PDB file of C-alpha atoms and ligand atoms in Angstrom:
ATOM      1  CA  MET A   1     -16.001  -5.196 -14.229  1.00  0.00           C
ATOM      2  CA  LYS A   2     -15.060  -8.823 -14.813  1.00  0.00           C
ATOM      3  CA  LYS A   3     -11.988  -9.366 -12.653  1.00  0.00           C
ATOM      4  CA  LYS A   4      -9.766 -12.247 -13.748  1.00  0.00           C
ATOM      5  CA  GLY A   5      -6.418 -11.294 -12.197  1.00  0.00           C
ATOM      6  CA  ARG A   6      -5.680 -11.000  -8.486  1.00  0.00           C
ATOM      7  CA  PHE A   7      -4.957  -7.773  -6.638  1.00  0.00           C
ATOM      8  CA  ILE A   8      -2.144  -7.864  -4.063  1.00  0.00           C
ATOM      9  CA  THR A   9      -1.008  -4.879  -2.006  1.00  0.00           C
ATOM     10  CA  LEU A  10       1.995  -4.205   0.228  1.00  0.00           C
ATOM     11  CA  GLU A  11       1.585  -1.900   3.192  1.00  0.00           C
ATOM     12  CA  GLY A  12       3.563  -0.587   6.128  1.00  0.00           C
ATOM     13  CA  ILE A  13       5.100   2.536   7.611  1.00  0.00           C
ATOM     14  CA  GLU A  14       8.019   4.413   6.004  1.00  0.00           C
ATOM     15  CA  GLY A  15      11.092   2.261   5.509  1.00  0.00           C
ATOM     16  CA  ALA A  16       9.236  -1.007   6.188  1.00  0.00           C
ATOM     17  CA  GLY A  17      10.750  -2.505   3.025  1.00  0.00           C
ATOM     18  CA  LYS A  18       7.694  -2.570   0.741  1.00  0.00           C
ATOM     19  CA  THR A  19       9.627  -1.598  -2.387  1.00  0.00           C
ATOM     20  CA  THR A  20      12.319  -4.166  -1.609  1.00  0.00           C
ATOM     21  CA  GLN A  21       9.773  -6.960  -1.056  1.00  0.00           C
ATOM     22  CA  LEU A  22       7.632  -6.017  -4.056  1.00  0.00           C
ATOM     23  CA  ALA A  23      10.429  -7.345  -6.259  1.00  0.00           C
ATOM     24  CA  VAL A  24      10.455 -10.595  -4.269  1.00  0.00           C
ATOM     25  CA  VAL A  25       6.705 -11.106  -4.747  1.00  0.00           C
ATOM     26  CA  ARG A  26       6.946 -10.276  -8.421  1.00  0.00           C
ATOM     27  CA  HIS A  27       9.766 -12.758  -8.961  1.00  0.00           C
ATOM     28  CA  TYR A  28       7.927 -15.492  -7.050  1.00  0.00           C
ATOM     29  CA  LEU A  29       4.702 -15.045  -9.028  1.00  0.00           C
ATOM     30  CA  GLU A  30       6.514 -14.888 -12.366  1.00  0.00           C
ATOM     31  CA  GLN A  31       8.243 -18.157 -11.518  1.00  0.00           C
ATOM     32  CA  GLN A  32       4.754 -19.665 -11.265  1.00  0.00           C
ATOM     33  CA  GLY A  33       3.990 -18.408 -14.778  1.00  0.00           C
ATOM     34  CA  ILE A  34       1.747 -15.561 -13.598  1.00  0.00           C
ATOM     35  CA  ASN A  35       1.631 -12.260 -15.503  1.00  0.00           C
ATOM     36  CA  VAL A  36       2.314  -9.419 -13.067  1.00  0.00           C
ATOM     37  CA  LEU A  37       1.958  -5.646 -13.212  1.00  0.00           C
ATOM     38  CA  THR A  38       3.719  -3.691 -10.455  1.00  0.00           C
ATOM     39  CA  THR A  39       2.566  -0.216  -9.542  1.00  0.00           C
ATOM     40  CA  ARG A  40       2.360   2.191  -6.618  1.00  0.00           C
ATOM     41  CA  GLU A  41       0.219   4.710  -4.771  1.00  0.00           C
ATOM     42  CA  PRO A  42      -0.070   7.573  -4.696  1.00  0.00           C
ATOM     43  CA  GLY A  43       0.708   7.552  -8.417  1.00  0.00           C
ATOM     44  CA  GLY A  44       0.681   4.758 -10.961  1.00  0.00           C
ATOM     45  CA  SER A  45      -0.858   6.831 -13.783  1.00  0.00           C
ATOM     46  CA  PRO A  46       0.338  10.034 -15.498  1.00  0.00           C
ATOM     47  CA  ILE A  47      -2.090  12.297 -13.611  1.00  0.00           C
ATOM     48  CA  GLY A  48      -1.683  10.213 -10.449  1.00  0.00           C
ATOM     49  CA  GLU A  49       2.089  10.764 -10.534  1.00  0.00           C
ATOM     50  CA  ARG A  50       1.528  14.525 -10.771  1.00  0.00           C
ATOM     51  CA  ILE A  51      -0.794  14.359  -7.770  1.00  0.00           C
ATOM     52  CA  ARG A  52       1.869  12.291  -5.968  1.00  0.00           C
ATOM     53  CA  ALA A  53       4.441  15.050  -6.515  1.00  0.00           C
ATOM     54  CA  LEU A  54       2.026  17.551  -4.983  1.00  0.00           C
ATOM     55  CA  LEU A  55       1.331  15.296  -1.996  1.00  0.00           C
ATOM     56  CA  LEU A  56       4.990  14.538  -1.221  1.00  0.00           C
ATOM     57  CA  ASP A  57       6.331  18.057  -1.828  1.00  0.00           C
ATOM     58  CA  PRO A  58       7.932  19.057   1.508  1.00  0.00           C
ATOM     59  CA  THR A  59       7.016  22.715   0.887  1.00  0.00           C
ATOM     60  CA  GLY A  60       3.314  21.796   1.032  1.00  0.00           C
ATOM     61  CA  GLN A  61       3.142  21.819   4.851  1.00  0.00           C
ATOM     62  CA  GLY A  62      -0.229  22.867   6.233  1.00  0.00           C
ATOM     63  CA  MET A  63      -2.306  21.114   3.558  1.00  0.00           C
ATOM     64  CA  ALA A  64      -5.770  20.417   5.026  1.00  0.00           C
ATOM     65  CA  ALA A  65      -6.353  16.766   5.907  1.00  0.00           C
ATOM     66  CA  THR A  66      -9.486  16.807   3.724  1.00  0.00           C
ATOM     67  CA  THR A  67      -7.522  18.137   0.727  1.00  0.00           C
ATOM     68  CA  GLU A  68      -4.910  15.444   1.253  1.00  0.00           C
ATOM     69  CA  MET A  69      -7.509  12.698   1.408  1.00  0.00           C
ATOM     70  CA  LEU A  70      -9.370  13.938  -1.678  1.00  0.00           C
ATOM     71  CA  LEU A  71      -6.126  14.180  -3.651  1.00  0.00           C
ATOM     72  CA  LEU A  72      -5.279  10.600  -2.672  1.00  0.00           C
ATOM     73  CA  PHE A  73      -8.647   9.339  -3.861  1.00  0.00           C
ATOM     74  CA  ALA A  74      -8.442  11.460  -7.026  1.00  0.00           C
ATOM     75  CA  ALA A  75      -5.109   9.809  -7.848  1.00  0.00           C
ATOM     76  CA  ARG A  76      -6.666   6.423  -7.004  1.00  0.00           C
ATOM     77  CA  ALA A  77      -9.593   7.007  -9.383  1.00  0.00           C
ATOM     78  CA  GLU A  78      -7.099   7.640 -12.223  1.00  0.00           C
ATOM     79  CA  HIS A  79      -5.047   4.628 -11.237  1.00  0.00           C
ATOM     80  CA  LEU A  80      -8.073   2.337 -11.162  1.00  0.00           C
ATOM     81  CA  LEU A  81      -9.422   3.562 -14.494  1.00  0.00           C
ATOM     82  CA  HIS A  82      -6.206   3.567 -16.502  1.00  0.00           C
ATOM     83  CA  LYS A  83      -4.144   0.820 -14.934  1.00  0.00           C
ATOM     84  CA  ILE A  84      -5.546  -1.435 -12.224  1.00  0.00           C
ATOM     85  CA  ARG A  85      -8.957  -2.377 -13.651  1.00  0.00           C
ATOM     86  CA  PRO A  86      -7.751  -2.934 -17.251  1.00  0.00           C
ATOM     87  CA  ALA A  87      -4.974  -5.221 -16.001  1.00  0.00           C
ATOM     88  CA  LEU A  88      -7.265  -7.236 -13.719  1.00  0.00           C
ATOM     89  CA  GLU A  89      -9.816  -7.599 -16.517  1.00  0.00           C
ATOM     90  CA  GLN A  90      -7.108  -9.056 -18.789  1.00  0.00           C
ATOM     91  CA  GLY A  91      -6.115 -11.595 -16.148  1.00  0.00           C
ATOM     92  CA  THR A  92      -2.897  -9.825 -15.143  1.00  0.00           C
ATOM     93  CA  TRP A  93      -2.128  -9.823 -11.425  1.00  0.00           C
ATOM     94  CA  VAL A  94      -1.654  -6.356  -9.963  1.00  0.00           C
ATOM     95  CA  LEU A  95       0.977  -5.851  -7.301  1.00  0.00           C
ATOM     96  CA  CYS A  96       0.605  -2.433  -5.707  1.00  0.00           C
ATOM     97  CA  ASP A  97       2.948  -0.604  -3.305  1.00  0.00           C
ATOM     98  CA  ARG A  98       0.274   0.862  -0.948  1.00  0.00           C
ATOM     99  CA  PHE A  99      -3.462   1.252  -1.588  1.00  0.00           C
ATOM    100  CA  THR A 100      -6.504   2.313   0.465  1.00  0.00           C
ATOM    101  CA  ASP A 101      -5.288   0.680   3.702  1.00  0.00           C
ATOM    102  CA  ALA A 102      -2.645   3.439   3.643  1.00  0.00           C
ATOM    103  CA  THR A 103      -5.439   6.024   3.664  1.00  0.00           C
ATOM    104  CA  TYR A 104      -7.008   4.375   6.720  1.00  0.00           C
ATOM    105  CA  ALA A 105      -3.575   4.269   8.379  1.00  0.00           C
ATOM    106  CA  TYR A 106      -2.109   7.693   7.443  1.00  0.00           C
ATOM    107  CA  GLN A 107      -5.173   9.898   7.106  1.00  0.00           C
ATOM    108  CA  GLY A 108      -7.262   7.951   9.664  1.00  0.00           C
ATOM    109  CA  GLY A 109      -4.656   6.822  12.199  1.00  0.00           C
ATOM    110  CA  GLY A 110      -2.153   9.622  11.575  1.00  0.00           C
ATOM    111  CA  ARG A 111      -4.293  12.701  10.892  1.00  0.00           C
ATOM    112  CA  GLY A 112      -7.449  11.644  12.730  1.00  0.00           C
ATOM    113  CA  VAL A 113      -9.783  11.757   9.714  1.00  0.00           C
ATOM    114  CA  ASP A 114     -13.123  10.066  10.468  1.00  0.00           C
ATOM    115  CA  LEU A 115     -12.882   6.447   9.286  1.00  0.00           C
ATOM    116  CA  GLU A 116     -16.468   6.523   8.044  1.00  0.00           C
ATOM    117  CA  GLN A 117     -15.590   9.344   5.652  1.00  0.00           C
ATOM    118  CA  ILE A 118     -12.733   7.260   4.287  1.00  0.00           C
ATOM    119  CA  ALA A 119     -15.064   4.261   3.911  1.00  0.00           C
ATOM    120  CA  MET A 120     -17.556   6.447   2.035  1.00  0.00           C
ATOM    121  CA  LEU A 121     -14.912   7.581  -0.467  1.00  0.00           C
ATOM    122  CA  GLU A 122     -13.589   4.032  -0.751  1.00  0.00           C
ATOM    123  CA  ASP A 123     -17.031   2.803  -1.827  1.00  0.00           C
ATOM    124  CA  TYR A 124     -17.536   5.779  -4.144  1.00  0.00           C
ATOM    125  CA  VAL A 125     -14.189   5.476  -5.941  1.00  0.00           C
ATOM    126  CA  GLN A 126     -13.665   1.718  -5.903  1.00  0.00           C
ATOM    127  CA  GLY A 127     -17.149   0.226  -5.839  1.00  0.00           C
ATOM    128  CA  PRO A 128     -16.744  -3.310  -4.449  1.00  0.00           C
ATOM    129  CA  LEU A 129     -13.094  -3.664  -5.553  1.00  0.00           C
ATOM    130  CA  ARG A 130     -10.756  -4.549  -2.648  1.00  0.00           C
ATOM    131  CA  PRO A 131      -7.339  -6.239  -2.581  1.00  0.00           C
ATOM    132  CA  ASP A 132      -7.408 -10.048  -2.503  1.00  0.00           C
ATOM    133  CA  LEU A 133      -4.301 -10.152  -0.325  1.00  0.00           C
ATOM    134  CA  THR A 134      -2.391  -7.518   1.634  1.00  0.00           C
ATOM    135  CA  LEU A 135       1.058  -8.045   3.120  1.00  0.00           C
ATOM    136  CA  LEU A 136       1.501  -5.721   6.087  1.00  0.00           C
ATOM    137  CA  LEU A 137       5.194  -5.190   6.812  1.00  0.00           C
ATOM    138  CA  ASP A 138       5.358  -4.222  10.462  1.00  0.00           C
ATOM    139  CA  LEU A 139       8.297  -2.854  12.436  1.00  0.00           C
ATOM    140  CA  PRO A 140       8.896  -0.287  15.196  1.00  0.00           C
ATOM    141  CA  VAL A 141       8.471   3.292  14.013  1.00  0.00           C
ATOM    142  CA  ALA A 142      11.995   4.364  14.999  1.00  0.00           C
ATOM    143  CA  SER A 143      13.586   1.576  12.902  1.00  0.00           C
ATOM    144  CA  GLY A 144      11.459   2.403   9.854  1.00  0.00           C
ATOM    145  CA  LEU A 145      12.259   6.110  10.047  1.00  0.00           C
ATOM    146  CA  THR A 146      15.975   5.392  10.420  1.00  0.00           C
ATOM    147  CA  ARG A 147      15.946   3.209   7.297  1.00  0.00           C
ATOM    148  CA  ALA A 148      13.943   5.771   5.308  1.00  0.00           C
ATOM    149  CA  GLY A 149      16.234   8.579   6.521  1.00  0.00           C
ATOM    150  CA  GLU A 150      19.342   6.720   5.368  1.00  0.00           C
ATOM    151  CA  ARG A 151      17.819   6.262   1.917  1.00  0.00           C
ATOM    152  CA  SER A 152      16.710   9.827   1.021  1.00  0.00           C
ATOM    153  CA  ALA A 153      15.786  13.302   2.286  1.00  0.00           C
ATOM    154  CA  PRO A 154      12.401  13.413   4.068  1.00  0.00           C
ATOM    155  CA  ASP A 155       9.282  14.095   1.960  1.00  0.00           C
ATOM    156  CA  ARG A 156       6.192  15.895   3.362  1.00  0.00           C
ATOM    157  CA  PHE A 157       4.955  12.772   5.208  1.00  0.00           C
ATOM    158  CA  GLU A 158       8.384  11.754   6.493  1.00  0.00           C
ATOM    159  CA  SER A 159       8.700  15.192   8.088  1.00  0.00           C
ATOM    160  CA  GLU A 160       5.900  14.302  10.533  1.00  0.00           C
ATOM    161  CA  ALA A 161       6.689  13.624  14.201  1.00  0.00           C
ATOM    162  CA  GLU A 162       7.161  10.073  15.492  1.00  0.00           C
ATOM    163  CA  ARG A 163       3.757  10.294  17.258  1.00  0.00           C
ATOM    164  CA  PHE A 164       2.070  10.570  13.842  1.00  0.00           C
ATOM    165  CA  PHE A 165       3.679   7.315  12.707  1.00  0.00           C
ATOM    166  CA  GLU A 166       2.705   5.562  15.961  1.00  0.00           C
ATOM    167  CA  GLY A 167      -0.900   6.383  15.022  1.00  0.00           C
ATOM    168  CA  VAL A 168      -0.303   5.087  11.485  1.00  0.00           C
ATOM    169  CA  ARG A 169       1.210   1.845  12.742  1.00  0.00           C
ATOM    170  CA  ALA A 170      -1.592   1.300  15.281  1.00  0.00           C
ATOM    171  CA  ARG A 171      -4.253   1.732  12.595  1.00  0.00           C
ATOM    172  CA  TYR A 172      -2.432  -0.717  10.283  1.00  0.00           C
ATOM    173  CA  LEU A 173      -2.347  -3.281  13.107  1.00  0.00           C
ATOM    174  CA  ALA A 174      -6.054  -2.679  13.755  1.00  0.00           C
ATOM    175  CA  LEU A 175      -6.741  -3.424  10.062  1.00  0.00           C
ATOM    176  CA  ALA A 176      -4.831  -6.711  10.371  1.00  0.00           C
ATOM    177  CA  GLU A 177      -7.085  -7.650  13.300  1.00  0.00           C
ATOM    178  CA  LEU A 178     -10.229  -6.603  11.455  1.00  0.00           C
ATOM    179  CA  TYR A 179      -9.401  -8.490   8.255  1.00  0.00           C
ATOM    180  CA  PRO A 180      -7.216 -11.447   9.295  1.00  0.00           C
ATOM    181  CA  GLN A 181      -7.991 -13.396   6.113  1.00  0.00           C
ATOM    182  CA  ARG A 182      -6.881 -10.638   3.765  1.00  0.00           C
ATOM    183  CA  VAL A 183      -4.218  -8.756   5.748  1.00  0.00           C
ATOM    184  CA  ARG A 184      -1.181 -10.902   6.559  1.00  0.00           C
ATOM    185  CA  LEU A 185       1.247  -9.578   9.133  1.00  0.00           C
ATOM    186  CA  ILE A 186       4.969  -9.805   8.340  1.00  0.00           C
ATOM    187  CA  ASP A 187       7.725  -9.068  10.866  1.00  0.00           C
ATOM    188  CA  ALA A 188       9.746  -6.486   8.918  1.00  0.00           C
ATOM    189  CA  GLY A 189      12.182  -5.661  11.721  1.00  0.00           C
ATOM    190  CA  VAL A 190      14.567  -8.447  10.675  1.00  0.00           C
ATOM    191  CA  SER A 191      17.047  -8.870   7.789  1.00  0.00           C
ATOM    192  CA  VAL A 192      15.928  -8.521   4.157  1.00  0.00           C
ATOM    193  CA  GLU A 193      16.408 -12.293   3.673  1.00  0.00           C
ATOM    194  CA  GLN A 194      14.276 -13.142   6.718  1.00  0.00           C
ATOM    195  CA  VAL A 195      11.512 -10.784   5.580  1.00  0.00           C
ATOM    196  CA  SER A 196      11.643 -12.262   2.054  1.00  0.00           C
ATOM    197  CA  LEU A 197      11.222 -15.751   3.504  1.00  0.00           C
ATOM    198  CA  GLN A 198       8.016 -14.748   5.319  1.00  0.00           C
ATOM    199  CA  VAL A 199       6.756 -12.958   2.198  1.00  0.00           C
ATOM    200  CA  ARG A 200       7.315 -16.028  -0.003  1.00  0.00           C
ATOM    201  CA  GLU A 201       5.557 -18.224   2.582  1.00  0.00           C
ATOM    202  CA  GLN A 202       2.497 -15.968   2.539  1.00  0.00           C
ATOM    203  CA  ILE A 203       2.346 -15.910  -1.260  1.00  0.00           C
ATOM    204  CA  ALA A 204       2.718 -19.686  -1.400  1.00  0.00           C
ATOM    205  CA  ALA A 205      -0.129 -20.079   1.127  1.00  0.00           C
ATOM    206  CA  PHE A 206      -2.292 -17.696  -0.908  1.00  0.00           C
ATOM    207  CA  LEU A 207      -1.697 -19.688  -4.098  1.00  0.00           C
ATOM    208  CA  ALA A 208      -2.265 -22.999  -2.325  1.00  0.00           C
ATOM    209  CA  GLY A 209      -5.472 -21.684  -0.778  1.00  0.00           C
ATOM    210  CA  GLY A 210      -7.050 -21.089  -4.172  1.00  0.00           C
ATOM    211  CA  GLY A 211      -5.753 -17.553  -4.722  1.00  0.00           C
ATOM    212  CA  ARG A 212      -4.920 -18.515  -8.268  1.00  0.00           C
TER     213      ARG A 212
HETATM  214  N1  T5A B  12       0.295   7.886   1.721  1.00  0.00           N
HETATM  215  C1  T5A B  12       0.130   7.012   0.699  1.00  0.00           C
HETATM  216  C2  T5A B  12      -0.789   8.333   2.476  1.00  0.00           C
HETATM  217  O1  T5A B  12      -0.633   9.154   3.385  1.00  0.00           O
HETATM  218  N2  T5A B  12      -2.044   7.855   2.197  1.00  0.00           N
HETATM  219  C3  T5A B  12      -2.260   6.968   1.161  1.00  0.00           C
HETATM  220  O2  T5A B  12      -3.417   6.587   0.924  1.00  0.00           O
HETATM  221  C4  T5A B  12      -1.143   6.537   0.387  1.00  0.00           C
HETATM  222  C5  T5A B  12      -1.345   5.576  -0.753  1.00  0.00           C
HETATM  223  C6  T5A B  12       4.159   7.605  -0.129  1.00  0.00           C
HETATM  224  C7  T5A B  12       3.722   8.430   1.038  1.00  0.00           C
HETATM  225  O3  T5A B  12       2.343   8.682   0.864  1.00  0.00           O
HETATM  226  C8  T5A B  12       1.648   8.389   2.040  1.00  0.00           C
HETATM  227  C9  T5A B  12       2.482   7.380   2.778  1.00  0.00           C
HETATM  228  C10 T5A B  12       3.895   7.705   2.361  1.00  0.00           C
HETATM  229  O4  T5A B  12       4.429   8.594   3.294  1.00  0.00           O
HETATM  230  P1  T5A B  12       6.156   6.065  -0.619  1.00  0.00           P
HETATM  231  O5  T5A B  12       7.383   6.494  -1.287  1.00  0.00           O
HETATM  232  O6  T5A B  12       5.263   5.181  -1.367  1.00  0.00           O
HETATM  233  O7  T5A B  12       5.488   7.399  -0.099  1.00  0.00           O
HETATM  234  O8  T5A B  12       6.316   5.298   0.715  1.00  0.00           O
HETATM  235  P2  T5A B  12       7.521   5.160   1.662  1.00  0.00           P
HETATM  236  O9  T5A B  12       7.066   4.380   2.819  1.00  0.00           O
HETATM  237  O10 T5A B  12       8.102   6.490   1.925  1.00  0.00           O
HETATM  238  O11 T5A B  12       8.509   4.279   0.847  1.00  0.00           O
HETATM  239  P3  T5A B  12       9.868   3.886   1.387  1.00  0.00           P
HETATM  240  O12 T5A B  12      10.661   3.628   0.160  1.00  0.00           O
HETATM  241  O13 T5A B  12      10.393   4.786   2.421  1.00  0.00           O
HETATM  242  O14 T5A B  12       9.601   2.587   2.191  1.00  0.00           O
HETATM  243  P4  T5A B  12       9.582   1.138   1.749  1.00  0.00           P
HETATM  244  O15 T5A B  12       9.243   0.990   0.298  1.00  0.00           O
HETATM  245  O16 T5A B  12       8.717   0.448   2.701  1.00  0.00           O
HETATM  246  O17 T5A B  12      11.053   0.646   2.011  1.00  0.00           O
HETATM  247  P5  T5A B  12      12.238   0.291   0.983  1.00  0.00           P
HETATM  248  O18 T5A B  12      12.079  -1.076   0.480  1.00  0.00           O
HETATM  249  O19 T5A B  12      12.426   1.396   0.013  1.00  0.00           O
HETATM  250  O20 T5A B  12      13.412   0.295   2.024  1.00  0.00           O
HETATM  251  C11 T5A B  12      13.863   1.498   2.649  1.00  0.00           C
HETATM  252  C12 T5A B  12      15.354   1.366   2.987  1.00  0.00           C
HETATM  253  O21 T5A B  12      15.516   0.323   3.953  1.00  0.00           O
HETATM  254  C13 T5A B  12      16.333  -0.729   3.430  1.00  0.00           C
HETATM  255  C14 T5A B  12      16.333  -0.559   1.921  1.00  0.00           C
HETATM  256  O22 T5A B  12      17.498  -1.051   1.324  1.00  0.00           O
HETATM  257  C15 T5A B  12      16.210   0.958   1.768  1.00  0.00           C
HETATM  258  O23 T5A B  12      17.452   1.561   1.877  1.00  0.00           O
HETATM  259  N3  T5A B  12      15.725  -1.982   3.880  1.00  0.00           N
HETATM  260  C16 T5A B  12      16.178  -2.707   4.912  1.00  0.00           C
HETATM  261  N4  T5A B  12      17.221  -2.531   5.742  1.00  0.00           N
HETATM  262  C17 T5A B  12      17.401  -3.471   6.726  1.00  0.00           C
HETATM  263  N5  T5A B  12      16.591  -4.564   6.893  1.00  0.00           N
HETATM  264  C18 T5A B  12      15.551  -4.773   6.072  1.00  0.00           C
HETATM  265  N6  T5A B  12      14.764  -5.845   6.253  1.00  0.00           N
HETATM  266  C19 T5A B  12      15.299  -3.815   5.028  1.00  0.00           C
HETATM  267  N7  T5A B  12      14.354  -3.716   4.062  1.00  0.00           N
HETATM  268  C20 T5A B  12      14.611  -2.591   3.375  1.00  0.00           C
END
């Protein structure tokens, strides 16, 4: 694949504000004259959205961790084939609400799936494709769950205990330490305006650093 666009992802626990900040990033990039496609995982393609419904269905409690992980990568394969790769090849920038870091965090950090198994599937499904920049919106678990709870009824993941999300958050923070160039940490425990300011700063630094 000849990749001309850039691939930016937003990550964080439930209620971190990814959806809110995705609009901020999109607006900022469009102001610079960049063509942007926004999308999300799980989902982003017709079959991927059907898999998403299965994954989030609160009646699906007890799904095996392996099933969950394979469904996530199956949805990702569809997403890459039908949406992400074609856009990047055309020079469109792809802005994605969650990607494979979420699998490391939720399935690895939350469910305890072996990280090497995740890495194996990552290579198999994505080849060498990785995000160019990841904004990790970090905040205490209790605050994120409160925000998510005020917004809508809990889905299958949001029904997990707080301990699960502590594992998710810890794995996200470990990824930020492992890949400090790519994964940029944002303090998401402050007001929307303050988070947006940090997000715009990171995008500006990415563009200035040759991201374009
Ligand atoms: N999943 C996903 C995996 O387990 N493995 C994977 O590989 C992948 C890709 C997807 C679920 O799938 C799991 C993780 C998830 O559980 P989702 O809908 O994409 O679900 O993710 P959620 O985290 O559930 O999305 P949320 O909408 O809950 O969180 P957001 O997008 O981070 O937050 P947002 O912007 O919608 O904001 C939530 C609420 O908080 C307010 C907003 O107005 C909104 O009401 N808010 C703030 N309030 C105060 N201060 C701020 N700074 C605020 N920012 C936002």
